[in-house]
PDB file of C-alpha atoms in Angstrom:
ATOM      1  CA  MET A  12       8.043  30.087  89.327  1.00  0.00           C
ATOM      2  CA  LEU A  13       8.545  30.082  93.212  1.00  0.00           C
ATOM      3  CA  ILE A  14      11.977  30.522  94.825  1.00  0.00           C
ATOM      4  CA  ARG A  15      12.183  28.994  98.275  1.00  0.00           C
ATOM      5  CA  ARG A  16      14.513  27.326 100.670  1.00  0.00           C
ATOM      6  CA  GLU A  17      15.888  23.856  99.722  1.00  0.00           C
ATOM      7  CA  ARG A  18      14.446  21.031 101.552  1.00  0.00           C
ATOM      8  CA  ALA A  19      15.810  17.747 102.368  1.00  0.00           C
ATOM      9  CA  ASP A  20      13.804  15.856  99.665  1.00  0.00           C
ATOM     10  CA  ASP A  21      15.228  18.339  97.064  1.00  0.00           C
ATOM     11  CA  ALA A  22      18.686  16.890  97.043  1.00  0.00           C
ATOM     12  CA  ALA A  23      18.092  14.513  94.121  1.00  0.00           C
ATOM     13  CA  ALA A  24      16.338  17.182  91.943  1.00  0.00           C
ATOM     14  CA  ILE A  25      19.263  19.575  92.819  1.00  0.00           C
ATOM     15  CA  ALA A  26      21.891  17.194  91.733  1.00  0.00           C
ATOM     16  CA  ALA A  27      19.809  16.809  88.547  1.00  0.00           C
ATOM     17  CA  VAL A  28      19.839  20.580  87.843  1.00  0.00           C
ATOM     18  CA  HIS A  29      23.536  20.846  88.300  1.00  0.00           C
ATOM     19  CA  ARG A  30      24.028  17.729  85.940  1.00  0.00           C
ATOM     20  CA  SER A  31      21.892  19.428  83.409  1.00  0.00           C
ATOM     21  CA  ALA A  32      23.529  22.870  83.764  1.00  0.00           C
ATOM     22  CA  PHE A  33      27.206  21.778  84.019  1.00  0.00           C
ATOM     23  CA  GLY A  34      27.310  18.377  82.451  1.00  0.00           C
ATOM     24  CA  PRO A  35      27.721  19.682  78.743  1.00  0.00           C
ATOM     25  CA  GLN A  36      30.652  21.864  79.816  1.00  0.00           C
ATOM     26  CA  TYR A  37      32.620  18.761  80.965  1.00  0.00           C
ATOM     27  CA  ALA A  38      31.585  16.469  78.094  1.00  0.00           C
ATOM     28  CA  ASN A  39      34.607  15.723  75.767  1.00  0.00           C
ATOM     29  CA  ALA A  40      34.329  16.466  72.102  1.00  0.00           C
ATOM     30  CA  ASP A  41      34.193  12.927  71.119  1.00  0.00           C
ATOM     31  CA  ASN A  42      30.823  12.098  73.136  1.00  0.00           C
ATOM     32  CA  ASP A  43      27.307  13.110  72.606  1.00  0.00           C
ATOM     33  CA  ARG A  44      26.827  15.893  75.039  1.00  0.00           C
ATOM     34  CA  GLU A  45      23.542  14.666  76.480  1.00  0.00           C
ATOM     35  CA  THR A  46      24.984  11.231  76.929  1.00  0.00           C
ATOM     36  CA  ALA A  47      28.194  12.485  78.615  1.00  0.00           C
ATOM     37  CA  ALA A  48      26.029  14.797  80.978  1.00  0.00           C
ATOM     38  CA  LEU A  49      23.902  11.835  82.113  1.00  0.00           C
ATOM     39  CA  THR A  50      26.767   9.201  82.605  1.00  0.00           C
ATOM     40  CA  GLU A  51      29.591  11.572  84.463  1.00  0.00           C
ATOM     41  CA  ASP A  52      28.710  13.851  87.047  1.00  0.00           C
ATOM     42  CA  PRO A  53      30.090  17.490  86.786  1.00  0.00           C
ATOM     43  CA  PRO A  54      32.101  18.631  89.852  1.00  0.00           C
ATOM     44  CA  GLU A  55      29.304  20.815  90.839  1.00  0.00           C
ATOM     45  CA  VAL A  56      27.177  17.940  91.879  1.00  0.00           C
ATOM     46  CA  ASP A  57      29.747  16.651  94.457  1.00  0.00           C
ATOM     47  CA  LEU A  58      30.560  20.139  95.483  1.00  0.00           C
ATOM     48  CA  VAL A  59      26.951  20.718  96.697  1.00  0.00           C
ATOM     49  CA  THR A  60      26.953  17.280  98.536  1.00  0.00           C
ATOM     50  CA  ARG A  61      30.243  18.154 100.232  1.00  0.00           C
ATOM     51  CA  LEU A  62      29.085  21.560 101.197  1.00  0.00           C
ATOM     52  CA  ARG A  63      25.848  20.354 102.873  1.00  0.00           C
ATOM     53  CA  SER A  64      28.158  18.503 105.402  1.00  0.00           C
ATOM     54  CA  ASP A  65      30.628  21.442 105.982  1.00  0.00           C
ATOM     55  CA  SER A  66      30.482  23.841 108.772  1.00  0.00           C
ATOM     56  CA  GLY A  67      30.286  26.575 106.086  1.00  0.00           C
ATOM     57  CA  TRP A  68      26.859  25.344 104.986  1.00  0.00           C
ATOM     58  CA  ILE A  69      23.901  27.638 105.658  1.00  0.00           C
ATOM     59  CA  PRO A  70      20.647  26.099 105.192  1.00  0.00           C
ATOM     60  CA  THR A  71      18.627  29.170 105.033  1.00  0.00           C
ATOM     61  CA  LEU A  72      20.839  30.439 101.903  1.00  0.00           C
ATOM     62  CA  SER A  73      20.406  27.289  99.712  1.00  0.00           C
ATOM     63  CA  MET A  74      17.424  28.067  97.394  1.00  0.00           C
ATOM     64  CA  VAL A  75      15.687  26.377  94.657  1.00  0.00           C
ATOM     65  CA  ALA A  76      13.390  27.682  91.789  1.00  0.00           C
ATOM     66  CA  VAL A  77      10.441  25.659  91.472  1.00  0.00           C
ATOM     67  CA  GLU A  78       8.032  25.640  88.539  1.00  0.00           C
ATOM     68  CA  HIS A  79       4.818  23.335  88.810  1.00  0.00           C
ATOM     69  CA  ASP A  80       6.428  21.229  91.631  1.00  0.00           C
ATOM     70  CA  THR A  81       9.478  20.795  89.558  1.00  0.00           C
ATOM     71  CA  VAL A  82      12.841  22.099  90.861  1.00  0.00           C
ATOM     72  CA  ILE A  83      14.366  24.003  87.888  1.00  0.00           C
ATOM     73  CA  GLY A  84      17.282  25.827  89.472  1.00  0.00           C
ATOM     74  CA  HIS A  85      19.465  25.930  92.489  1.00  0.00           C
ATOM     75  CA  VAL A  86      21.695  28.442  94.133  1.00  0.00           C
ATOM     76  CA  CYS A  87      23.517  28.393  97.481  1.00  0.00           C
ATOM     77  CA  LEU A  88      25.479  30.862  99.565  1.00  0.00           C
ATOM     78  CA  THR A  89      28.176  29.474 101.927  1.00  0.00           C
ATOM     79  CA  ARG A  90      30.317  31.022 104.578  1.00  0.00           C
ATOM     80  CA  ALA A  91      33.556  32.309 103.606  1.00  0.00           C
ATOM     81  CA  GLY A  92      35.987  34.688 105.049  1.00  0.00           C
ATOM     82  CA  VAL A  93      38.316  37.746 104.225  1.00  0.00           C
ATOM     83  CA  GLY A  94      40.963  37.698 106.549  1.00  0.00           C
ATOM     84  CA  PRO A  95      39.166  37.774 110.006  1.00  0.00           C
ATOM     85  CA  PHE A  96      35.747  38.925 108.526  1.00  0.00           C
ATOM     86  CA  PRO A  97      33.011  36.531 107.826  1.00  0.00           C
ATOM     87  CA  VAL A  98      31.502  36.843 104.262  1.00  0.00           C
ATOM     88  CA  LEU A  99      29.644  34.689 101.864  1.00  0.00           C
ATOM     89  CA  ALA A 100      30.534  32.702  98.715  1.00  0.00           C
ATOM     90  CA  LEU A 101      28.047  32.172  95.898  1.00  0.00           C
ATOM     91  CA  GLY A 102      27.940  28.925  94.069  1.00  0.00           C
ATOM     92  CA  PRO A 103      27.226  26.786  92.474  1.00  0.00           C
ATOM     93  CA  ILE A 104      24.150  28.344  90.704  1.00  0.00           C
ATOM     94  CA  GLY A 105      22.557  26.124  88.154  1.00  0.00           C
ATOM     95  CA  VAL A 106      19.424  25.929  86.004  1.00  0.00           C
ATOM     96  CA  LEU A 107      18.102  22.992  84.065  1.00  0.00           C
ATOM     97  CA  ALA A 108      19.199  23.351  80.428  1.00  0.00           C
ATOM     98  CA  GLU A 109      15.739  23.472  78.940  1.00  0.00           C
ATOM     99  CA  HIS A 110      14.998  26.423  81.381  1.00  0.00           C
ATOM    100  CA  GLN A 111      18.117  28.408  80.749  1.00  0.00           C
ATOM    101  CA  GLY A 112      17.827  31.836  79.237  1.00  0.00           C
ATOM    102  CA  ASN A 113      14.270  32.475  80.576  1.00  0.00           C
ATOM    103  CA  GLY A 114      15.196  34.663  83.630  1.00  0.00           C
ATOM    104  CA  VAL A 115      15.414  31.667  86.205  1.00  0.00           C
ATOM    105  CA  GLY A 116      19.147  32.435  87.035  1.00  0.00           C
ATOM    106  CA  ALA A 117      18.672  36.118  87.414  1.00  0.00           C
ATOM    107  CA  ALA A 118      15.684  35.573  89.749  1.00  0.00           C
ATOM    108  CA  MET A 119      17.681  33.157  91.845  1.00  0.00           C
ATOM    109  CA  MET A 120      20.669  35.869  92.038  1.00  0.00           C
ATOM    110  CA  HIS A 121      18.185  38.381  93.173  1.00  0.00           C
ATOM    111  CA  ALA A 122      16.604  36.088  95.800  1.00  0.00           C
ATOM    112  CA  ALA A 123      20.147  35.144  97.104  1.00  0.00           C
ATOM    113  CA  LEU A 124      21.348  38.863  97.156  1.00  0.00           C
ATOM    114  CA  GLY A 125      18.205  39.885  99.088  1.00  0.00           C
ATOM    115  CA  ALA A 126      18.249  37.209 101.491  1.00  0.00           C
ATOM    116  CA  ALA A 127      21.992  37.754 102.224  1.00  0.00           C
ATOM    117  CA  ASP A 128      21.374  41.510 102.591  1.00  0.00           C
ATOM    118  CA  ALA A 129      18.412  40.947 104.982  1.00  0.00           C
ATOM    119  CA  LEU A 130      20.780  38.754 107.138  1.00  0.00           C
ATOM    120  CA  ASP A 131      23.244  41.524 107.483  1.00  0.00           C
ATOM    121  CA  GLU A 132      25.981  39.866 105.522  1.00  0.00           C
ATOM    122  CA  PRO A 133      28.494  42.359 104.392  1.00  0.00           C
ATOM    123  CA  LEU A 134      29.563  40.715 100.785  1.00  0.00           C
ATOM    124  CA  ILE A 135      29.462  37.992  98.553  1.00  0.00           C
ATOM    125  CA  GLY A 136      32.353  36.667  96.550  1.00  0.00           C
ATOM    126  CA  LEU A 137      32.339  34.473  93.615  1.00  0.00           C
ATOM    127  CA  LEU A 138      34.507  33.087  90.768  1.00  0.00           C
ATOM    128  CA  GLY A 139      32.419  33.693  87.596  1.00  0.00           C
ATOM    129  CA  HIS A 140      31.914  35.077  84.121  1.00  0.00           C
ATOM    130  CA  LEU A 141      32.990  38.729  83.805  1.00  0.00           C
ATOM    131  CA  ASP A 142      30.130  39.458  81.405  1.00  0.00           C
ATOM    132  CA  TYR A 143      27.279  37.981  83.358  1.00  0.00           C
ATOM    133  CA  TYR A 144      27.658  38.996  86.999  1.00  0.00           C
ATOM    134  CA  PRO A 145      28.278  42.711  86.997  1.00  0.00           C
ATOM    135  CA  GLN A 146      24.638  43.093  85.928  1.00  0.00           C
ATOM    136  CA  PHE A 147      23.841  42.028  89.583  1.00  0.00           C
ATOM    137  CA  GLY A 148      26.526  44.582  91.058  1.00  0.00           C
ATOM    138  CA  PHE A 149      29.357  42.289  91.207  1.00  0.00           C
ATOM    139  CA  LEU A 150      32.822  43.936  90.569  1.00  0.00           C
ATOM    140  CA  PRO A 151      36.425  42.662  90.441  1.00  0.00           C
ATOM    141  CA  ALA A 152      37.425  41.970  94.118  1.00  0.00           C
ATOM    142  CA  ALA A 153      40.783  43.595  93.664  1.00  0.00           C
ATOM    143  CA  ARG A 154      39.155  46.919  93.412  1.00  0.00           C
ATOM    144  CA  LEU A 155      38.179  46.592  97.098  1.00  0.00           C
ATOM    145  CA  GLY A 156      41.420  45.108  98.115  1.00  0.00           C
ATOM    146  CA  ILE A 157      40.229  41.602  98.214  1.00  0.00           C
ATOM    147  CA  THR A 158      41.984  38.762  96.582  1.00  0.00           C
ATOM    148  CA  PRO A 159      41.310  35.137  96.326  1.00  0.00           C
ATOM    149  CA  ASN A 160      43.760  32.805  97.954  1.00  0.00           C
ATOM    150  CA  GLU A 161      44.331  30.959  94.747  1.00  0.00           C
ATOM    151  CA  PRO A 162      46.201  33.421  92.465  1.00  0.00           C
ATOM    152  CA  ALA A 163      44.814  31.765  89.238  1.00  0.00           C
ATOM    153  CA  TRP A 164      41.482  33.069  90.213  1.00  0.00           C
ATOM    154  CA  VAL A 165      42.240  36.805  90.339  1.00  0.00           C
ATOM    155  CA  SER A 166      40.942  37.427  86.867  1.00  0.00           C
ATOM    156  CA  HIS A 167      37.452  36.019  87.390  1.00  0.00           C
ATOM    157  CA  PHE A 168      37.090  36.781  91.140  1.00  0.00           C
ATOM    158  CA  GLN A 169      34.409  39.223  91.995  1.00  0.00           C
ATOM    159  CA  VAL A 170      32.507  40.586  94.938  1.00  0.00           C
ATOM    160  CA  ARG A 171      29.044  42.199  95.557  1.00  0.00           C
ATOM    161  CA  THR A 172      28.872  44.533  98.589  1.00  0.00           C
ATOM    162  CA  LEU A 173      25.631  44.607 100.557  1.00  0.00           C
ATOM    163  CA  SER A 174      24.184  47.054 103.020  1.00  0.00           C
ATOM    164  CA  ALA A 175      26.309  45.819 105.953  1.00  0.00           C
ATOM    165  CA  TYR A 176      29.509  46.186 103.927  1.00  0.00           C
ATOM    166  CA  ASP A 177      32.583  47.819 105.798  1.00  0.00           C
ATOM    167  CA  SER A 178      35.529  49.285 103.772  1.00  0.00           C
ATOM    168  CA  GLN A 179      37.753  47.562 106.374  1.00  0.00           C
ATOM    169  CA  ILE A 180      37.045  44.239 104.846  1.00  0.00           C
ATOM    170  CA  THR A 181      40.160  43.620 102.753  1.00  0.00           C
ATOM    171  CA  GLY A 182      42.553  40.827 102.430  1.00  0.00           C
ATOM    172  CA  GLU A 183      42.632  37.315 101.232  1.00  0.00           C
ATOM    173  CA  PHE A 184      39.266  35.756 100.458  1.00  0.00           C
ATOM    174  CA  ARG A 185      38.910  31.980 101.354  1.00  0.00           C
ATOM    175  CA  TYR A 186      36.073  29.601 100.425  1.00  0.00           C
ATOM    176  CA  ALA A 187      34.575  26.871 102.552  1.00  0.00           C
ATOM    177  CA  GLU A 188      36.838  23.980 102.314  1.00  0.00           C
ATOM    178  CA  PRO A 189      34.840  21.629  99.756  1.00  0.00           C
ATOM    179  CA  PHE A 190      35.730  24.245  97.042  1.00  0.00           C
ATOM    180  CA  TYR A 191      39.448  23.357  97.159  1.00  0.00           C
ATOM    181  CA  GLU A 192      38.685  19.535  97.113  1.00  0.00           C
ATOM    182  CA  LEU A 193      37.291  19.764  93.438  1.00  0.00           C
TER     183      LEU A 193
END
């Protein structure tokens, strides 16, 4: 498996990754999960499309996992802010259903964290599962005085500090605008 920057010709494959990864979560109980995943796009597909045309998009931080010339995973980091401080937001991150549980997501997380750290970014925020993301150093954002601007997100909002982190970075976290258009 290779993890590399997204290319323009990866867009359709990235959409397929997020359909496969997230489609079953949105399928209603009356429909076959695979059929629903193929007929109705989950919001993550549109989110990535919208992010690409947003000022918060950082092309160097949109990465794909490739196996035998096939895109099997995608992760992106976009510009966000905590008060006046520029930070990053992670998401979405997705892996083709048939490749989940094989370390692809973890490899992409490590690549994203390493790339952000190499670019001297101070921290990354995300809204995510409390049992999964702590293994990558994420912790409840409130511990560092950072709160999401959507109060309903507080319980699952987490941050990961990087080498350039400064403890003065406190306040309200704001994602790029497409995250609020879902």
